[in-house]
Amino acid sequence: MNYITSLESRLSSFDDVLERRHWLQHAIEHSAHLLPTQAPIRVFVHHNTLHAFEDLTFDEAVQQGTVTFGCHAYLPEDQFRQKVAEGRILPQDLAAELAEELGDDVDHLIGYLGTRFHLRLAMLQHPLRMGPDAELRWLLSETDALRKFRSETSADVREQMIADTRRWVMRDLLHNEAANDPSMRGAVKALFRRFDSSKIEQWTPAVWEAFTLSLLWHTCRAGVHGVRRFAPPAAPAIRARSLLLDVTGKDTDRMLNEVLIRFCASFLDQGMASWRLPDCERGFLRAWTHLYRDSHPVDGWMRGLPAELRRIERLGLEPLDVIDECLTDLGVAHSEREEYLTQTLLALPGWAGMIWQLETNTEWAVHPAPAGSLVEYVAVRLILERLALAHTAQDLLGDSGPLNELHSRLQDKLANSPRVSVDQRAFVVFQLAQILGWKPATLHAQSKGEWANLVEEIEMFAGPQRRRIYHLAFERRYRTRALDAFIAHTPRNTPVVDRPYFQLITCLDEREESFRRHLEEAAPRCETFGVAGFFGVAMYYRGAADAQYVPLCPIVVKPKHYVQEEVVYSFEGSNRRRAETRRALGRTGHWLHTSSRSVIRGAVTAIFGALASIPLVARVLFPRLTAKIRGACASIVQPPPMTRQLLERGEPTPGPDLGHLGYSVEEMVDIVQRVLTDIGLTAKFARILFILGHGSSSLNNPHASAYDCGACGGGRGGPNARALAAMMNDPRVRERLFQRGLLIPRETVVVGGFHNTCDDSVDYFDLDRLPSSHRDDFETAIVSINEARRRNAHERCRRFVSAELSLSTDAALRHVQARAADLSQARPECGHATNAICFVGRRLRTRGLFLDRRTFLTSYDPTKDNAESNVLERILQAVIPVCAGINLEYYFCFVDPTGYGCGSKLPHNITSLLGVMDGAASDLRPGLPWQMVEIHEPVRILFVLETTPEAITKILQRNPPLRRLVENAWVQLATLDANGTDVHLYYHGDFQVYSAETTNLPAVKSSMDWYRGWR
């Protein structure tokens, strides 16, 4: 019986252990969704920084981001006020958004002082100075704040307030004792003594103005005195670390991070380190134990670590058991454990997020993290946290009590929160009283309850609430100007050209908007289209000189096909020799890198390393010339120019092995048909059709892939464009397309190419296959494309301070080429900065409209879609997530460049081939550097779709991810009628008819005539 009871007890205990493990595993994985989802930096993919909160509305999410990450939700108030001063936000925009926000409370009265609407509008339109008590005392005593009204106070209000105050003081306060209280009477007499009451009849208007303001200040101080605070109290700290920091000023997280940063960099290293971390393939905890189990730590707080690791190893504790034990030792209640784990992960979010990414997205890494790495990271961090807390409490406070009671002991040591300052509250009312004309007599007549209501109204419309209204008004102004332009730009009912000389398909990227616009101006008989830059060819791709496959498609797509580039057989021998040369140079470079870390060989390396300063200086002083020399030298080791893509698959199943590479002919037909149908190009083909992928090249730029094609997952779209061109030229594909009702004429030749958005160069693929009958057509088109390159560079240079506004187009092209090759250039190109709109529709609706490189242009012909809008649905499934991800990342990295972004790139160092750190050791910095976003204007992207509200409503109902982005207002959405200019704006869950403010647009002959001379 005892045996059975004992067995049941052990089984019950085992079940409890499994349940606790399961709960902790789930809690950690749930908390992980708050971590950055940035991929390794070589495949940087734009995404919504607050992706974890997409189930909330945008406003709720940014507020939650402030609570969770401590980051800003909107621009600082002074920047918004600057936009008001510049006319980028108009008074009617503020009034409209404020009225919409207040709804039925817009006319709510605040005693006898006016309405809630007018109070809040005044707080938005006029800057209110705030500061600590010392600053306010200096301001009141050393400036004219108590002598002259604010400059915004109108002359009528000023004169009325002075006259009313004079009448009130002379008639009531001094001669009618029953009409006033003793305190006010005493205050007035004190003011009279200060202003010399013996000569009151001789007081000038300036003296009466100063007296009125002094009395107003006294009235405001007396009124707010004793009014309770309305702001909610701060949430109590869960971690003892926070309390210990408040009590002692010592941050134990910093102690932990110094150790963990070095270890994480070694554990996740993708090939930068000279040697691999021992046992890293066996997991984070085992590698940590191997390194520290038998060590003798120098830091005193880590002295107990080896013994603790040996104990864990001896007992055979699993990582989840270690976490459970640590949380118990730290005194964390079960109800607080999930929040505690979340804050633990967010103590070093960059590295924790990268561990999670390399554990769950193994295709991104050469050396993925073993399963369970994030759990083991948490276990190690909690072990260190126990040691750090116990040591710091003992060392600084002499506290050696039980660790599980440290939180409560620290709580007792904290001082009470400081009381709200009377002067700070009174000064806000004092400023508003001058703006709105609140007289001292009126304020004095208020009861204590009315004063409480007034202060509550002011304090409930605090900085975050004001910044939100500013932001909405800023978006409203840009949205109004944009929609008015679409309405005013009435298109012709006929196509732009009857039979184009040539056609060109680019990525929908907003950087291609200006390139297409200039090309259409240089060659009016051409026709351009925009589509997601992977061109429907989702694949894992490996170039002839690449070591591994990389995905070239949107991040929401998982490729099934593999494509490899190989050198043609006649150059195979040359390619083999060049490959051997590359490997030899690589081994030599690696040897020099590792040798520099030894004493003797390091000295030799240092001597010869001085020679490296020559090309280093040349890249800064003569970037274009150096780039040409480097290109000529690199051609010796690069693969021969004659290559081909292995596009056609022989075996039925796709895969990375020979025979399984590529696509079947039927799959190629599907891809070509889908792309042509999506963009509406099903007839009137030109003799030459260009397909241009895009990417960017620059030196000394860790975030180079962030300038590449977002639709290619941070890769370059050239291989995709080349693949689609080859598919479209395939006679078998054309034959089967014809059988499906889509005719590509025999005389149409498709040429793939690559547009470098940094230096505005264009390269073309497979020109050896260009028929001689089309060479004249090709050369004619190239003349126009080259002219578009020069003009595009010229337009880009207006955003570069280093470029003179008087540059010619040729000089502008040379300037952008030099920026791309300049080793010292921190801003090689501005990337997606200023993106704000995505238009999905026919080019005839936007052709000739100057969209300032701010608009993603996606081609779609609503007249060729079916009743269910399936083509539009297919387009939006890729376009909305990709464009919204780019836009939102730029938004957040601008409003908080060091919280959501990674700060200035100047102190950045690449670590582990994964990302960047500040200096030699910091958290891994996700997000975009300031140099990429500094000219951005943070507005949520506006999708303008050439369709009907009914069609888009059905599409959203069928696609929950898209519906979530739209309904939760992460993006703005409007429809443009295909047969007219009616616009419907999606607002609060419904489409509303939009009325234009103006239908007049200025007209000029060319883009250059519009922007010339404007920085």
CSV table of N, CA, C and O in Angstrom, one decimal, residues 410-443:
chain,number,residue,atom,x,y,z
A,410,LEU,N,13.0,46.3,-0.7
A,410,LEU,CA,13.3,47.5,-1.5
A,410,LEU,C,12.2,48.5,-1.6
A,410,LEU,O,12.4,49.7,-1.6
A,411,GLN,N,11.0,47.9,-1.7
A,411,GLN,CA,9.8,48.7,-1.8
A,411,GLN,C,9.6,49.6,-0.6
A,411,GLN,O,9.3,50.8,-0.7
A,412,ASP,N,10.0,49.1,0.6
A,412,ASP,CA,9.9,49.9,1.8
A,412,ASP,C,10.9,51.1,1.8
A,412,ASP,O,10.7,52.1,2.5
A,413,LYS,N,12.0,50.9,1.1
A,413,LYS,CA,13.1,51.9,1.1
A,413,LYS,C,12.8,53.1,0.2
A,413,LYS,O,13.4,54.1,0.3
A,414,LEU,N,11.9,52.9,-0.8
A,414,LEU,CA,11.6,54.0,-1.7
A,414,LEU,C,10.9,55.1,-1.1
A,414,LEU,O,10.0,54.9,-0.3
A,415,ALA,N,11.3,56.3,-1.4
A,415,ALA,CA,10.6,57.5,-0.9
A,415,ALA,C,9.3,57.7,-1.6
A,415,ALA,O,9.0,57.2,-2.7
A,416,ASN,N,8.4,58.5,-0.9
A,416,ASN,CA,7.1,58.7,-1.5
A,416,ASN,C,7.2,59.6,-2.8
A,416,ASN,O,8.2,60.4,-2.9
A,417,SER,N,6.3,59.4,-3.7
A,417,SER,CA,6.4,60.2,-4.9
A,417,SER,C,6.2,61.7,-4.6
A,417,SER,O,5.4,62.0,-3.7
A,418,PRO,N,6.9,62.6,-5.3
A,418,PRO,CA,6.7,64.0,-5.1
A,418,PRO,C,5.3,64.5,-5.4
A,418,PRO,O,4.7,64.0,-6.3
A,419,ARG,N,4.9,65.5,-4.7
A,419,ARG,CA,3.5,66.1,-4.9
A,419,ARG,C,3.6,66.9,-6.2
A,419,ARG,O,4.6,67.4,-6.6
A,420,VAL,N,2.4,67.1,-6.8
A,420,VAL,CA,2.3,67.9,-8.0
A,420,VAL,C,2.5,69.3,-7.7
A,420,VAL,O,2.0,69.8,-6.7
A,421,SER,N,3.3,70.0,-8.4
A,421,SER,CA,3.6,71.4,-8.2
A,421,SER,C,2.5,72.3,-8.5
A,421,SER,O,1.8,72.2,-9.6
A,422,VAL,N,2.2,73.2,-7.6
A,422,VAL,CA,1.1,74.2,-7.8
A,422,VAL,C,1.5,75.2,-8.9
A,422,VAL,O,0.7,75.5,-9.8
A,423,ASP,N,2.8,75.6,-8.9
A,423,ASP,CA,3.2,76.6,-9.9
A,423,ASP,C,3.1,76.0,-11.3
A,423,ASP,O,2.7,76.7,-12.3
A,424,GLN,N,3.5,74.7,-11.5
A,424,GLN,CA,3.4,74.1,-12.8
A,424,GLN,C,2.0,74.1,-13.4
A,424,GLN,O,1.7,74.4,-14.5
A,425,ARG,N,1.1,73.7,-12.5
A,425,ARG,CA,-0.3,73.7,-12.9
A,425,ARG,C,-0.9,75.1,-13.2
A,425,ARG,O,-1.6,75.3,-14.1
A,426,ALA,N,-0.5,76.0,-12.3
A,426,ALA,CA,-1.1,77.3,-12.4
A,426,ALA,C,-0.6,78.0,-13.6
A,426,ALA,O,-1.3,78.8,-14.3
A,427,PHE,N,0.7,77.8,-14.0
A,427,PHE,CA,1.3,78.5,-15.2
A,427,PHE,C,0.6,78.1,-16.5
A,427,PHE,O,0.5,78.9,-17.4
A,428,VAL,N,0.1,76.8,-16.6
A,428,VAL,CA,-0.6,76.4,-17.8
A,428,VAL,C,-1.9,77.2,-17.9
A,428,VAL,O,-2.3,77.7,-18.9
A,429,VAL,N,-2.7,77.3,-16.7
A,429,VAL,CA,-3.9,78.0,-16.7
A,429,VAL,C,-3.6,79.5,-17.0
A,429,VAL,O,-4.4,80.2,-17.7
A,430,PHE,N,-2.6,80.0,-16.5
A,430,PHE,CA,-2.2,81.4,-16.6
A,430,PHE,C,-2.0,81.8,-18.1
A,430,PHE,O,-2.4,82.8,-18.6
A,431,GLN,N,-1.3,80.9,-18.9
A,431,GLN,CA,-1.1,81.1,-20.3
A,431,GLN,C,-2.4,81.0,-21.1
A,431,GLN,O,-2.6,81.8,-22.0
A,432,LEU,N,-3.2,80.0,-20.8
A,432,LEU,CA,-4.5,79.8,-21.5
A,432,LEU,C,-5.4,81.0,-21.2
A,432,LEU,O,-6.2,81.4,-22.1
A,433,ALA,N,-5.4,81.5,-20.0
A,433,ALA,CA,-6.2,82.7,-19.7
A,433,ALA,C,-5.9,83.9,-20.6
A,433,ALA,O,-6.8,84.6,-21.0
A,434,GLN,N,-4.6,84.1,-20.9
A,434,GLN,CA,-4.3,85.2,-21.7
A,434,GLN,C,-4.7,85.0,-23.2
A,434,GLN,O,-5.2,85.9,-23.9
A,435,ILE,N,-4.6,83.7,-23.6
A,435,ILE,CA,-5.0,83.4,-25.0
A,435,ILE,C,-6.5,83.5,-25.2
A,435,ILE,O,-7.0,84.1,-26.2
A,436,LEU,N,-7.3,83.0,-24.2
A,436,LEU,CA,-8.7,82.9,-24.3
A,436,LEU,C,-9.5,84.0,-23.7
A,436,LEU,O,-10.7,84.1,-23.7
A,437,GLY,N,-8.7,84.9,-23.0
A,437,GLY,CA,-9.4,86.1,-22.5
A,437,GLY,C,-10.1,85.8,-21.2
A,437,GLY,O,-11.2,86.5,-20.9
A,438,TRP,N,-9.6,84.9,-20.4
A,438,TRP,CA,-10.3,84.6,-19.1
A,438,TRP,C,-9.8,85.7,-18.1
A,438,TRP,O,-8.7,85.8,-17.7
A,439,LYS,N,-10.8,86.5,-17.6
A,439,LYS,CA,-10.5,87.6,-16.7
A,439,LYS,C,-10.2,87.1,-15.3
A,439,LYS,O,-10.8,86.1,-14.9
A,440,PRO,N,-9.4,87.8,-14.5
A,440,PRO,CA,-9.2,87.4,-13.1
A,440,PRO,C,-10.5,87.3,-12.3
A,440,PRO,O,-10.7,86.4,-11.5
A,441,ALA,N,-11.4,88.3,-12.6
A,441,ALA,CA,-12.7,88.2,-11.8
A,441,ALA,C,-13.5,87.0,-12.1
A,441,ALA,O,-14.1,86.4,-11.2
A,442,THR,N,-13.5,86.6,-13.4
A,442,THR,CA,-14.2,85.4,-13.8
A,442,THR,C,-13.6,84.1,-13.2
A,442,THR,O,-14.3,83.3,-12.6
A,443,LEU,N,-12.3,84.0,-13.2
A,443,LEU,CA,-11.6,82.9,-12.6
A,443,LEU,C,-11.8,82.9,-11.1
A,443,LEU,O,-12.0,81.8,-10.4
